[in-house]
mmCIF file of N, CA and C in Angstrom:
data_model
loop_
_atom_site.group_PDB
_atom_site.id
_atom_site.type_symbol
_atom_site.label_atom_id
_atom_site.label_comp_id
_atom_site.label_asym_id
_atom_site.label_seq_id
_atom_site.Cartn_x
_atom_site.Cartn_y
_atom_site.Cartn_z
ATOM 1 N N MET A 260 3.205 -33.031 -11.422
ATOM 2 C CA MET A 260 2.508 -32.538 -10.268
ATOM 3 C C MET A 260 1.075 -32.322 -10.380
ATOM 4 N N THR A 261 0.105 -32.709 -9.429
ATOM 5 C CA THR A 261 -1.253 -32.696 -9.867
ATOM 6 C C THR A 261 -1.616 -31.095 -9.490
ATOM 7 N N LYS A 262 -2.860 -30.486 -10.066
ATOM 8 C CA LYS A 262 -3.169 -29.259 -9.696
ATOM 9 C C LYS A 262 -3.717 -29.341 -8.209
ATOM 10 N N ASN A 263 -4.118 -30.172 -7.720
ATOM 11 C CA ASN A 263 -4.463 -30.308 -6.345
ATOM 12 C C ASN A 263 -3.121 -30.049 -5.380
ATOM 13 N N LYS A 264 -2.197 -30.980 -5.695
ATOM 14 C CA LYS A 264 -0.865 -30.913 -4.815
ATOM 15 C C LYS A 264 -0.478 -29.233 -5.147
ATOM 16 N N SER A 265 -0.326 -28.698 -6.317
ATOM 17 C CA SER A 265 0.220 -27.405 -6.182
ATOM 18 C C SER A 265 -0.374 -26.387 -5.762
ATOM 19 N N LEU A 266 -1.654 -26.542 -5.621
ATOM 20 C CA LEU A 266 -2.695 -25.526 -4.795
ATOM 21 C C LEU A 266 -2.421 -25.733 -3.330
ATOM 22 N N GLU A 267 -1.990 -27.119 -2.860
ATOM 23 C CA GLU A 267 -1.741 -27.145 -1.528
ATOM 24 C C GLU A 267 -0.555 -26.435 -1.186
ATOM 25 N N LYS A 268 0.396 -26.503 -2.144
ATOM 26 C CA LYS A 268 1.754 -25.960 -1.930
ATOM 27 C C LYS A 268 1.529 -24.408 -1.925
ATOM 28 N N LEU A 269 0.799 -23.670 -3.001
ATOM 29 C CA LEU A 269 0.519 -22.345 -3.041
ATOM 30 C C LEU A 269 -0.249 -21.792 -1.535
ATOM 31 N N GLU A 270 -1.119 -22.676 -1.238
ATOM 32 C CA GLU A 270 -2.030 -22.200 0.064
ATOM 33 C C GLU A 270 -0.945 -22.285 1.159
ATOM 34 N N LEU A 271 -0.159 -22.998 1.185
ATOM 35 C CA LEU A 271 0.855 -23.054 2.543
ATOM 36 C C LEU A 271 1.787 -21.949 2.384
ATOM 37 N N GLN A 272 2.495 -21.590 1.114
ATOM 38 C CA GLN A 272 3.311 -20.776 1.011
ATOM 39 C C GLN A 272 2.588 -19.218 1.152
ATOM 40 N N LEU A 273 1.063 -19.335 0.862
ATOM 41 C CA LEU A 273 0.736 -17.932 0.951
ATOM 42 C C LEU A 273 0.133 -17.872 2.705
ATOM 43 N N ALA A 274 0.038 -18.867 3.507
ATOM 44 C CA ALA A 274 -0.127 -18.622 4.729
ATOM 45 C C ALA A 274 0.872 -18.275 5.282
ATOM 46 N N MET A 275 1.945 -19.090 4.969
ATOM 47 C CA MET A 275 3.484 -18.746 5.802
ATOM 48 C C MET A 275 3.837 -17.294 5.408
ATOM 49 N N MET A 276 3.510 -16.684 4.344
ATOM 50 C CA MET A 276 3.710 -15.277 4.094
ATOM 51 C C MET A 276 3.124 -14.336 4.623
ATOM 52 N N VAL A 277 1.529 -14.660 4.992
ATOM 53 C CA VAL A 277 0.639 -13.609 5.460
ATOM 54 C C VAL A 277 1.239 -14.049 7.219
ATOM 55 N N ARG A 278 1.534 -14.921 7.664
ATOM 56 C CA ARG A 278 2.110 -14.876 9.013
ATOM 57 C C ARG A 278 3.277 -14.064 8.960
ATOM 58 N N ARG A 279 4.557 -14.325 8.253
ATOM 59 C CA ARG A 279 5.566 -13.589 8.354
ATOM 60 C C ARG A 279 5.296 -12.124 7.982
ATOM 61 N N ILE A 280 4.596 -11.735 7.496
ATOM 62 C CA ILE A 280 4.153 -10.394 7.166
ATOM 63 C C ILE A 280 3.694 -9.528 8.369
ATOM 64 N N LYS A 281 2.601 -10.544 8.910
ATOM 65 C CA LYS A 281 2.061 -10.077 10.111
ATOM 66 C C LYS A 281 2.989 -9.578 11.358
ATOM 67 N N LYS A 282 3.931 -10.598 11.357
ATOM 68 C CA LYS A 282 4.862 -10.567 12.506
ATOM 69 C C LYS A 282 5.647 -9.410 12.237
ATOM 70 N N GLN A 283 6.185 -9.059 11.014
ATOM 71 C CA GLN A 283 7.124 -8.202 10.646
ATOM 72 C C GLN A 283 6.374 -6.529 10.671
ATOM 73 N N THR A 284 4.886 -6.741 10.667
ATOM 74 C CA THR A 284 4.277 -5.453 10.462
ATOM 75 C C THR A 284 4.652 -4.487 11.567
ATOM 76 N N ALA A 285 4.529 -4.949 12.847
ATOM 77 C CA ALA A 285 4.698 -4.209 13.936
ATOM 78 C C ALA A 285 5.975 -3.506 13.988
ATOM 79 N N ASN A 286 6.964 -4.202 13.608
ATOM 80 C CA ASN A 286 8.626 -3.564 13.480
ATOM 81 C C ASN A 286 8.601 -2.318 12.371
ATOM 82 N N VAL A 287 7.921 -2.942 11.171
ATOM 83 C CA VAL A 287 7.988 -1.968 10.104
ATOM 84 C C VAL A 287 7.324 -0.623 10.498
ATOM 85 N N ASN A 288 5.936 -0.779 11.108
ATOM 86 C CA ASN A 288 5.356 0.500 11.443
ATOM 87 C C ASN A 288 6.142 1.391 12.448
ATOM 88 N N LYS A 289 6.563 0.649 13.426
ATOM 89 C CA LYS A 289 7.642 1.701 14.153
ATOM 90 C C LYS A 289 8.718 2.070 13.672
ATOM 91 N N GLU A 290 9.301 1.229 12.722
ATOM 92 C CA GLU A 290 10.630 2.111 12.029
ATOM 93 C C GLU A 290 10.074 3.107 10.940
ATOM 94 N N GLN A 291 9.219 2.932 10.528
ATOM 95 C CA GLN A 291 8.744 3.880 9.180
ATOM 96 C C GLN A 291 7.741 4.750 9.752
ATOM 97 N N GLN A 292 7.184 4.704 10.956
ATOM 98 C CA GLN A 292 6.008 5.419 11.537
ATOM 99 C C GLN A 292 4.875 5.625 10.607
ATOM 100 N N LEU A 293 4.628 4.688 9.894
ATOM 101 C CA LEU A 293 3.371 4.902 8.925
ATOM 102 C C LEU A 293 2.789 3.490 8.521
ATOM 103 N N LYS A 294 1.473 3.634 9.047
ATOM 104 C CA LYS A 294 0.719 2.301 8.816
ATOM 105 C C LYS A 294 0.404 1.897 7.539
ATOM 106 N N SER A 295 0.249 0.535 6.974
ATOM 107 C CA SER A 295 0.430 0.136 5.618
ATOM 108 C C SER A 295 -0.992 0.962 4.933
ATOM 109 N N ALA A 296 -2.131 1.065 5.708
ATOM 110 C CA ALA A 296 -2.937 2.026 4.900
ATOM 111 C C ALA A 296 -2.680 3.193 4.460
ATOM 112 N N SER A 297 -1.852 3.906 5.454
ATOM 113 C CA SER A 297 -1.405 5.201 5.352
ATOM 114 C C SER A 297 -0.360 5.273 4.202
ATOM 115 N N TYR A 298 0.559 4.481 4.162
ATOM 116 C CA TYR A 298 1.397 4.357 2.883
ATOM 117 C C TYR A 298 0.638 4.298 1.835
ATOM 118 N N LEU A 299 -0.333 3.617 1.644
ATOM 119 C CA LEU A 299 -0.888 3.147 0.359
ATOM 120 C C LEU A 299 -1.707 4.431 0.090
ATOM 121 N N ILE A 300 -2.441 5.096 0.849
ATOM 122 C CA ILE A 300 -3.052 6.547 0.649
ATOM 123 C C ILE A 300 -2.101 7.496 0.159
ATOM 124 N N LEU A 301 -1.113 7.762 0.824
ATOM 125 C CA LEU A 301 -0.167 8.773 0.500
ATOM 126 C C LEU A 301 0.477 8.208 -0.916
ATOM 127 N N LEU A 302 0.769 7.116 -1.210
ATOM 128 C CA LEU A 302 1.462 6.583 -2.480
ATOM 129 C C LEU A 302 0.116 7.048 -3.497
ATOM 130 N N LEU A 303 -0.745 6.483 -3.458
ATOM 131 C CA LEU A 303 -1.825 6.614 -4.462
ATOM 132 C C LEU A 303 -1.955 8.190 -4.753
ATOM 133 N N ILE A 304 -2.061 9.141 -3.709
ATOM 134 C CA ILE A 304 -2.281 10.406 -4.042
ATOM 135 C C ILE A 304 -0.890 10.935 -4.396
ATOM 136 N N SER A 305 0.240 10.389 -4.343
ATOM 137 C CA SER A 305 1.293 10.833 -4.844
ATOM 138 C C SER A 305 1.597 10.555 -6.404
ATOM 139 N N GLU A 306 1.282 9.555 -6.672
ATOM 140 C CA GLU A 306 1.034 9.133 -7.897
ATOM 141 C C GLU A 306 0.022 9.445 -8.771
ATOM 142 N N SER A 307 -1.185 9.686 -8.215
ATOM 143 C CA SER A 307 -2.420 10.026 -9.048
ATOM 144 C C SER A 307 -2.880 11.450 -9.028
ATOM 145 N N GLY A 308 -2.222 12.230 -7.915
ATOM 146 C CA GLY A 308 -2.778 13.614 -7.505
ATOM 147 C C GLY A 308 -4.132 13.504 -6.539
ATOM 148 N N PRO A 309 -4.492 14.764 -6.121
ATOM 149 C CA PRO A 309 -5.326 14.903 -5.073
ATOM 150 C C PRO A 309 -6.837 14.316 -5.630
ATOM 151 N N MET A 310 -7.520 13.688 -4.659
ATOM 152 C CA MET A 310 -8.712 12.773 -4.872
ATOM 153 C C MET A 310 -9.625 12.850 -3.430
ATOM 154 N N GLY A 311 -10.679 12.396 -3.645
ATOM 155 C CA GLY A 311 -11.765 12.299 -2.352
ATOM 156 C C GLY A 311 -11.562 10.886 -1.689
ATOM 157 N N VAL A 312 -12.181 10.774 -0.798
ATOM 158 C CA VAL A 312 -12.255 9.479 0.095
ATOM 159 C C VAL A 312 -12.882 8.544 -0.537
ATOM 160 N N LYS A 313 -13.912 8.609 -1.378
ATOM 161 C CA LYS A 313 -14.463 7.446 -2.128
ATOM 162 C C LYS A 313 -13.807 7.014 -3.281
ATOM 163 N N GLN A 314 -13.092 7.909 -3.859
ATOM 164 C CA GLN A 314 -12.084 7.404 -4.933
ATOM 165 C C GLN A 314 -10.994 6.632 -4.449
ATOM 166 N N ILE A 315 -10.566 7.085 -3.440
ATOM 167 C CA ILE A 315 -9.189 6.443 -2.750
ATOM 168 C C ILE A 315 -9.911 5.080 -2.395
ATOM 169 N N ALA A 316 -10.767 4.871 -1.689
ATOM 170 C CA ALA A 316 -11.389 3.822 -1.129
ATOM 171 C C ALA A 316 -11.752 2.728 -2.260
ATOM 172 N N SER A 317 -12.238 3.291 -3.274
ATOM 173 C CA SER A 317 -12.602 2.591 -4.631
ATOM 174 C C SER A 317 -11.165 1.858 -5.115
ATOM 175 N N LEU A 318 -10.185 2.709 -5.522
ATOM 176 C CA LEU A 318 -8.833 2.238 -5.892
ATOM 177 C C LEU A 318 -7.985 1.456 -4.797
ATOM 178 N N LEU A 319 -8.234 1.667 -3.802
ATOM 179 C CA LEU A 319 -7.340 0.734 -2.951
ATOM 180 C C LEU A 319 -8.189 -0.482 -2.442
ATOM 181 N N HIS A 320 -9.409 -0.498 -2.735
ATOM 182 C CA HIS A 320 -10.340 -1.472 -2.241
ATOM 183 C C HIS A 320 -10.402 -1.821 -0.744
ATOM 184 N N LEU A 321 -10.779 -0.453 -0.305
ATOM 185 C CA LEU A 321 -10.933 -0.328 1.048
ATOM 186 C C LEU A 321 -12.291 0.182 1.547
ATOM 187 N N ASP A 322 -12.697 0.084 2.684
ATOM 188 C CA ASP A 322 -13.959 0.502 3.216
ATOM 189 C C ASP A 322 -14.010 2.171 3.112
ATOM 190 N N ILE A 323 -14.941 2.706 3.000
ATOM 191 C CA ILE A 323 -14.809 4.453 2.760
ATOM 192 C C ILE A 323 -14.638 4.703 4.161
ATOM 193 N N SER A 324 -15.243 4.167 5.277
ATOM 194 C CA SER A 324 -15.032 4.597 6.605
ATOM 195 C C SER A 324 -13.455 4.074 7.134
ATOM 196 N N THR A 325 -12.775 3.417 6.917
ATOM 197 C CA THR A 325 -11.292 3.290 6.971
ATOM 198 C C THR A 325 -10.563 4.120 6.399
ATOM 199 N N VAL A 326 -10.897 4.536 5.097
ATOM 200 C CA VAL A 326 -10.110 5.667 4.646
ATOM 201 C C VAL A 326 -10.104 6.950 5.056
ATOM 202 N N SER A 327 -11.552 7.004 5.389
ATOM 203 C CA SER A 327 -11.921 8.417 5.975
ATOM 204 C C SER A 327 -11.183 8.480 7.377
ATOM 205 N N ARG A 328 -11.096 7.517 8.087
ATOM 206 C CA ARG A 328 -10.452 7.774 9.576
ATOM 207 C C ARG A 328 -8.926 8.073 9.346
ATOM 208 N N GLN A 329 -8.237 7.071 8.257
ATOM 209 C CA GLN A 329 -6.836 7.446 8.094
ATOM 210 C C GLN A 329 -6.634 8.435 7.311
ATOM 211 N N ALA A 330 -7.426 9.088 6.384
ATOM 212 C CA ALA A 330 -7.110 10.563 5.861
ATOM 213 C C ALA A 330 -7.198 11.237 6.889
ATOM 214 N N ALA A 331 -8.034 11.287 7.858
ATOM 215 C CA ALA A 331 -8.370 12.275 8.832
ATOM 216 C C ALA A 331 -7.243 12.202 9.790
ATOM 217 N N GLU A 332 -6.650 11.345 10.012
ATOM 218 C CA GLU A 332 -5.370 11.185 10.732
ATOM 219 C C GLU A 332 -3.997 11.671 10.288
ATOM 220 N N LEU A 333 -4.213 11.316 8.765
ATOM 221 C CA LEU A 333 -2.674 11.928 8.018
ATOM 222 C C LEU A 333 -2.961 13.375 8.090
ATOM 223 N N GLN A 334 -4.183 14.030 7.889
ATOM 224 C CA GLN A 334 -4.462 15.463 7.934
ATOM 225 C C GLN A 334 -4.141 15.916 9.304
ATOM 226 N N GLU A 335 -4.429 15.149 10.374
ATOM 227 C CA GLU A 335 -4.000 15.859 11.794
ATOM 228 C C GLU A 335 -2.485 15.763 12.037
ATOM 229 N N GLU A 336 -2.021 14.609 11.252
ATOM 230 C CA GLU A 336 -0.511 14.842 11.496
ATOM 231 C C GLU A 336 0.237 15.599 10.536
ATOM 232 N N GLY A 337 -0.632 16.387 9.716
ATOM 233 C CA GLY A 337 0.167 17.491 8.923
ATOM 234 C C GLY A 337 0.421 16.801 7.642
ATOM 235 N N LYS A 338 0.314 15.483 7.009
ATOM 236 C CA LYS A 338 0.764 14.764 5.820
ATOM 237 C C LYS A 338 -0.129 14.980 4.815
ATOM 238 N N LEU A 339 -1.338 15.415 4.934
ATOM 239 C CA LEU A 339 -2.420 15.620 3.982
ATOM 240 C C LEU A 339 -2.983 16.910 4.282
ATOM 241 N N GLU A 340 -3.523 17.597 3.350
ATOM 242 C CA GLU A 340 -4.397 18.719 3.551
ATOM 243 C C GLU A 340 -5.717 18.477 2.726
ATOM 244 N N LYS A 341 -6.726 19.015 3.316
ATOM 245 C CA LYS A 341 -7.898 18.959 2.594
ATOM 246 C C LYS A 341 -8.367 20.029 2.170
ATOM 247 N N LYS A 342 -8.805 20.160 0.540
ATOM 248 C CA LYS A 342 -9.076 21.302 -0.409
ATOM 249 C C LYS A 342 -10.293 20.923 -1.024
ATOM 250 N N GLN A 343 -11.080 22.110 -1.326
ATOM 251 C CA GLN A 343 -12.155 21.854 -1.997
ATOM 252 C C GLN A 343 -11.741 21.356 -3.489
ATOM 253 N N SER A 344 -12.510 20.420 -3.757
ATOM 254 C CA SER A 344 -12.379 19.974 -5.089
ATOM 255 C C SER A 344 -12.706 20.853 -6.139
ATOM 256 N N LYS A 345 -11.521 20.932 -7.060
ATOM 257 C CA LYS A 345 -11.921 21.522 -8.422
ATOM 258 C C LYS A 345 -12.812 21.028 -9.200
ATOM 259 N N LYS A 346 -13.157 19.679 -9.480
ATOM 260 C CA LYS A 346 -14.152 19.151 -10.244
ATOM 261 C C LYS A 346 -15.535 19.264 -9.563
ATOM 262 N N ASP A 347 -15.696 19.245 -8.219
ATOM 263 C CA ASP A 347 -16.961 19.458 -7.774
ATOM 264 C C ASP A 347 -16.809 20.300 -6.588
ATOM 265 N N GLY A 348 -17.500 21.566 -6.572
ATOM 266 C CA GLY A 348 -17.233 22.343 -5.243
ATOM 267 C C GLY A 348 -17.873 21.893 -4.197
ATOM 268 N N ARG A 349 -18.803 20.855 -4.110
ATOM 269 C CA ARG A 349 -19.254 20.464 -3.224
ATOM 270 C C ARG A 349 -18.688 19.337 -2.071
ATOM 271 N N SER A 350 -17.386 18.995 -2.875
ATOM 272 C CA SER A 350 -16.736 17.885 -2.092
ATOM 273 C C SER A 350 -15.325 18.324 -1.936
ATOM 274 N N TYR A 351 -14.674 17.395 -1.202
ATOM 275 C CA TYR A 351 -13.224 17.796 -0.740
ATOM 276 C C TYR A 351 -12.236 16.465 -1.323
ATOM 277 N N ASP A 352 -10.993 17.095 -1.660
ATOM 278 C CA ASP A 352 -10.087 16.122 -1.960
ATOM 279 C C ASP A 352 -8.933 16.318 -1.338
ATOM 280 N N TYR A 353 -8.167 15.300 -0.900
ATOM 281 C CA TYR A 353 -6.905 15.275 -0.132
ATOM 282 C C TYR A 353 -5.765 15.645 -0.963
ATOM 283 N N GLN A 354 -4.596 16.343 -0.699
ATOM 284 C CA GLN A 354 -3.428 16.237 -1.405
ATOM 285 C C GLN A 354 -2.173 16.156 -0.305
ATOM 286 N N LEU A 355 -1.094 16.130 -0.815
ATOM 287 C CA LEU A 355 -0.024 15.607 0.026
ATOM 288 C C LEU A 355 0.615 16.896 0.421
ATOM 289 N N THR A 356 1.227 17.019 1.724
ATOM 290 C CA THR A 356 1.820 18.134 2.061
ATOM 291 C C THR A 356 3.450 17.965 1.995
ATOM 292 N N ASN A 357 4.302 19.004 2.470
ATOM 293 C CA ASN A 357 5.576 18.608 2.149
ATOM 294 C C ASN A 357 5.920 17.647 3.201
ATOM 295 N N LYS A 358 5.329 17.757 4.518
ATOM 296 C CA LYS A 358 5.630 16.412 5.611
ATOM 297 C C LYS A 358 5.074 14.967 4.911
ATOM 298 N N GLY A 359 3.992 14.917 4.112
ATOM 299 C CA GLY A 359 3.214 13.859 3.687
ATOM 300 C C GLY A 359 4.397 13.382 2.681
ATOM 301 N N ILE A 360 4.848 14.131 1.877
ATOM 302 C CA ILE A 360 5.818 13.751 0.982
ATOM 303 C C ILE A 360 7.240 12.964 1.473
ATOM 304 N N GLU A 361 7.662 13.942 2.335
ATOM 305 C CA GLU A 361 8.793 13.348 3.154
ATOM 306 C C GLU A 361 8.632 12.016 3.873
ATOM 307 N N SER A 362 7.645 11.884 4.440
ATOM 308 C CA SER A 362 7.161 10.805 5.179
ATOM 309 C C SER A 362 6.845 9.628 4.247
ATOM 310 N N LEU A 363 6.340 10.104 3.034
ATOM 311 C CA LEU A 363 6.196 8.678 1.970
ATOM 312 C C LEU A 363 7.666 8.428 1.535
ATOM 313 N N ASN A 364 8.424 9.227 1.309
ATOM 314 C CA ASN A 364 9.913 8.940 0.655
ATOM 315 C C ASN A 364 10.849 8.051 1.831
ATOM 316 N N LYS A 365 10.534 8.395 2.964
ATOM 317 C CA LYS A 365 11.059 7.860 3.996
ATOM 318 C C LYS A 365 10.642 6.425 4.011
ATOM 319 N N ALA A 366 9.253 5.928 4.107
ATOM 320 C CA ALA A 366 8.628 4.891 4.187
ATOM 321 C C ALA A 366 9.199 3.983 2.859
ATOM 322 N N HIS A 367 9.205 4.689 1.905
ATOM 323 C CA HIS A 367 9.372 3.952 0.588
ATOM 324 C C HIS A 367 10.786 3.610 0.746
ATOM 325 N N HIS A 368 11.790 4.346 1.135
ATOM 326 C CA HIS A 368 13.133 3.759 1.025
ATOM 327 C C HIS A 368 13.204 2.817 2.118
ATOM 328 N N TYR A 369 12.797 2.676 3.334
ATOM 329 C CA TYR A 369 12.790 1.779 3.984
ATOM 330 C C TYR A 369 12.402 0.412 3.615
ATOM 331 N N ARG A 370 11.124 0.651 2.966
ATOM 332 C CA ARG A 370 10.544 -0.695 2.041
ATOM 333 C C ARG A 370 11.441 -1.257 1.251
ATOM 334 N N GLN A 371 11.916 -0.324 0.457
ATOM 335 C CA GLN A 371 13.104 -0.829 -0.800
ATOM 336 C C GLN A 371 14.090 -1.218 -0.111
ATOM 337 N N GLU A 372 14.779 -0.817 1.015
ATOM 338 C CA GLU A 372 15.906 -1.810 1.383
ATOM 339 C C GLU A 372 15.255 -3.065 2.166
ATOM 340 N N ARG A 373 14.554 -3.218 2.657
ATOM 341 C CA ARG A 373 13.989 -4.328 3.122
ATOM 342 C C ARG A 373 13.820 -5.396 1.907
ATOM 343 N N PHE A 374 13.290 -5.133 0.865
ATOM 344 C CA PHE A 374 13.169 -5.721 -0.352
ATOM 345 C C PHE A 374 14.541 -6.138 -1.051
ATOM 346 N N ARG A 375 14.960 -5.216 -0.933
ATOM 347 C CA ARG A 375 16.478 -5.596 -1.440
ATOM 348 C C ARG A 375 17.172 -6.736 -0.339
ATOM 349 N N LYS A 376 17.325 -6.681 0.554
ATOM 350 C CA LYS A 376 17.760 -7.497 1.543
ATOM 351 C C LYS A 376 17.168 -9.002 1.279
ATOM 352 N N VAL A 377 15.935 -9.104 1.103
ATOM 353 C CA VAL A 377 15.049 -10.257 0.851
ATOM 354 C C VAL A 377 15.339 -10.891 -0.359
ATOM 355 N N THR A 378 15.500 -10.132 -1.130
ATOM 356 C CA THR A 378 15.614 -10.571 -2.684
ATOM 357 C C THR A 378 17.187 -10.257 -3.378
ATOM 358 N N ASP A 379 18.092 -10.285 -2.266
ATOM 359 C CA ASP A 379 19.673 -9.949 -2.479
ATOM 360 C C ASP A 379 20.150 -10.985 -3.421
ATOM 361 N N GLU A 380 19.789 -12.274 -3.467
ATOM 362 C CA GLU A 380 20.446 -13.351 -4.295
ATOM 363 C C GLU A 380 19.715 -13.732 -5.420
ATOM 364 N N TRP A 381 18.493 -13.120 -5.740
ATOM 365 C CA TRP A 381 17.537 -13.125 -6.671
ATOM 366 C C TRP A 381 18.141 -12.436 -8.089
ATOM 367 N N ASP A 382 17.960 -13.149 -9.189
ATOM 368 C CA ASP A 382 18.192 -11.930 -10.209
ATOM 369 C C ASP A 382 17.083 -11.120 -10.866
ATOM 370 N N ASP A 383 17.263 -10.229 -11.562
ATOM 371 C CA ASP A 383 16.411 -9.315 -12.012
ATOM 372 C C ASP A 383 14.926 -10.301 -12.717
ATOM 373 N N ASN A 384 15.253 -11.308 -13.419
ATOM 374 C CA ASN A 384 14.213 -12.109 -13.988
ATOM 375 C C ASN A 384 13.350 -12.806 -12.787
ATOM 376 N N ASP A 385 14.168 -13.274 -11.542
ATOM 377 C CA ASP A 385 13.092 -13.735 -10.516
ATOM 378 C C ASP A 385 12.026 -12.603 -9.883
ATOM 379 N N ILE A 386 12.876 -11.535 -9.789
ATOM 380 C CA ILE A 386 11.924 -10.453 -9.152
ATOM 381 C C ILE A 386 10.906 -10.156 -10.173
ATOM 382 N N GLU A 387 11.287 -10.005 -11.266
ATOM 383 C CA GLU A 387 10.003 -9.553 -12.476
ATOM 384 C C GLU A 387 9.011 -10.585 -12.598
ATOM 385 N N THR A 388 9.399 -11.840 -12.442
ATOM 386 C CA THR A 388 8.525 -13.083 -12.566
ATOM 387 C C THR A 388 7.443 -12.896 -11.177
ATOM 388 N N PHE A 389 8.133 -12.935 -9.956
ATOM 389 C CA PHE A 389 7.240 -12.781 -8.836
ATOM 390 C C PHE A 389 6.428 -11.695 -8.837
ATOM 391 N N ALA A 390 6.883 -10.527 -9.299
ATOM 392 C CA ALA A 390 6.101 -9.204 -9.316
ATOM 393 C C ALA A 390 4.935 -9.414 -10.143
ATOM 394 N N HIS A 391 5.257 -10.159 -11.429
ATOM 395 C CA HIS A 391 4.186 -10.220 -12.284
ATOM 396 C C HIS A 391 2.999 -11.147 -11.518
ATOM 397 N N LEU A 392 3.598 -12.244 -11.163
ATOM 398 C CA LEU A 392 2.493 -13.356 -10.821
ATOM 399 C C LEU A 392 1.855 -12.868 -9.512
ATOM 400 N N LEU A 393 2.405 -12.204 -8.766
ATOM 401 C CA LEU A 393 1.800 -11.432 -7.504
ATOM 402 C C LEU A 393 0.563 -10.131 -7.921
ATOM 403 N N LYS A 394 1.042 -9.550 -9.076
ATOM 404 C CA LYS A 394 0.102 -8.759 -9.598
ATOM 405 C C LYS A 394 -1.285 -9.470 -10.186
ATOM 406 N N LYS A 395 -0.736 -10.613 -10.762
ATOM 407 C CA LYS A 395 -1.826 -11.357 -11.629
ATOM 408 C C LYS A 395 -2.901 -11.928 -10.480
ATOM 409 N N PHE A 396 -2.410 -12.500 -9.381
ATOM 410 C CA PHE A 396 -2.849 -13.051 -8.187
ATOM 411 C C PHE A 396 -3.704 -11.961 -7.498
ATOM 412 N N ASN A 397 -3.334 -10.443 -7.369
ATOM 413 C CA ASN A 397 -4.049 -9.545 -6.673
ATOM 414 C C ASN A 397 -5.090 -9.012 -7.333
ATOM 415 N N ASP A 398 -5.016 -8.953 -8.825
ATOM 416 C CA ASP A 398 -5.759 -8.674 -9.954
ATOM 417 C C ASP A 398 -7.303 -9.401 -10.004
ATOM 418 N N ILE A 399 -7.344 -10.617 -9.369
ATOM 419 C CA ILE A 399 -8.375 -11.449 -9.301
ATOM 420 C C ILE A 399 -9.354 -10.952 -8.282
ATOM 421 N N GLY A 400 -8.533 -10.682 -7.398
ATOM 422 C CA GLY A 400 -9.703 -10.109 -6.283
ATOM 423 C C GLY A 400 -10.084 -8.670 -6.350
ATOM 424 N N ASN A 401 -9.725 -8.022 -7.363
ATOM 425 C CA ASN A 401 -10.137 -6.764 -7.701
ATOM 426 C C ASN A 401 -10.939 -6.757 -8.906
ATOM 427 N N GLU A 402 -11.607 -7.785 -9.272
ATOM 428 C CA GLU A 402 -12.561 -7.834 -10.456
ATOM 429 C C GLU A 402 -14.188 -7.539 -9.912
#
C-alpha cells in the first residue's frame, strides 16, 4: 500500500474517531459530571502537585484563559482550592480538595470502564501498541 493510501485511511479513521468522541462527550459529561478540561486539570494536579494557571495551561497545551475559567469553576464547586504559592509568594497555586479527589476518582473509574468495554476483545499487546501510537501522534503536536 502506498503512503498516500495509508494517509487517506488514517485521515478517515481519525475523522470517524473525532465524530464518535464528540457524539459521546455529552453523555460522558452528564454521567461523570466533569468536563474534559476539568478532568485533565484535576488529573494533572493529582499527579504533579499544586500548580498555577500558567503551568497548567503550558502542560496541557491549553489557553491560559480557558484554564483560568475552568480552575475558577472547579474552585467554586469545591474541587480545587487556591493557595499562595510556596515558590513565589506573589502567585497562587491550585490544589485538590477531598471533593476534587472524589470527583476525579469517580470520573477516572467511569472512563476506565468505558475503555474496558471498547477494548474488551483486544489483547494487552494491542492496547499497548494503540496507546504507544496515540502518544507518538499526540507528542508531535506538543513540540
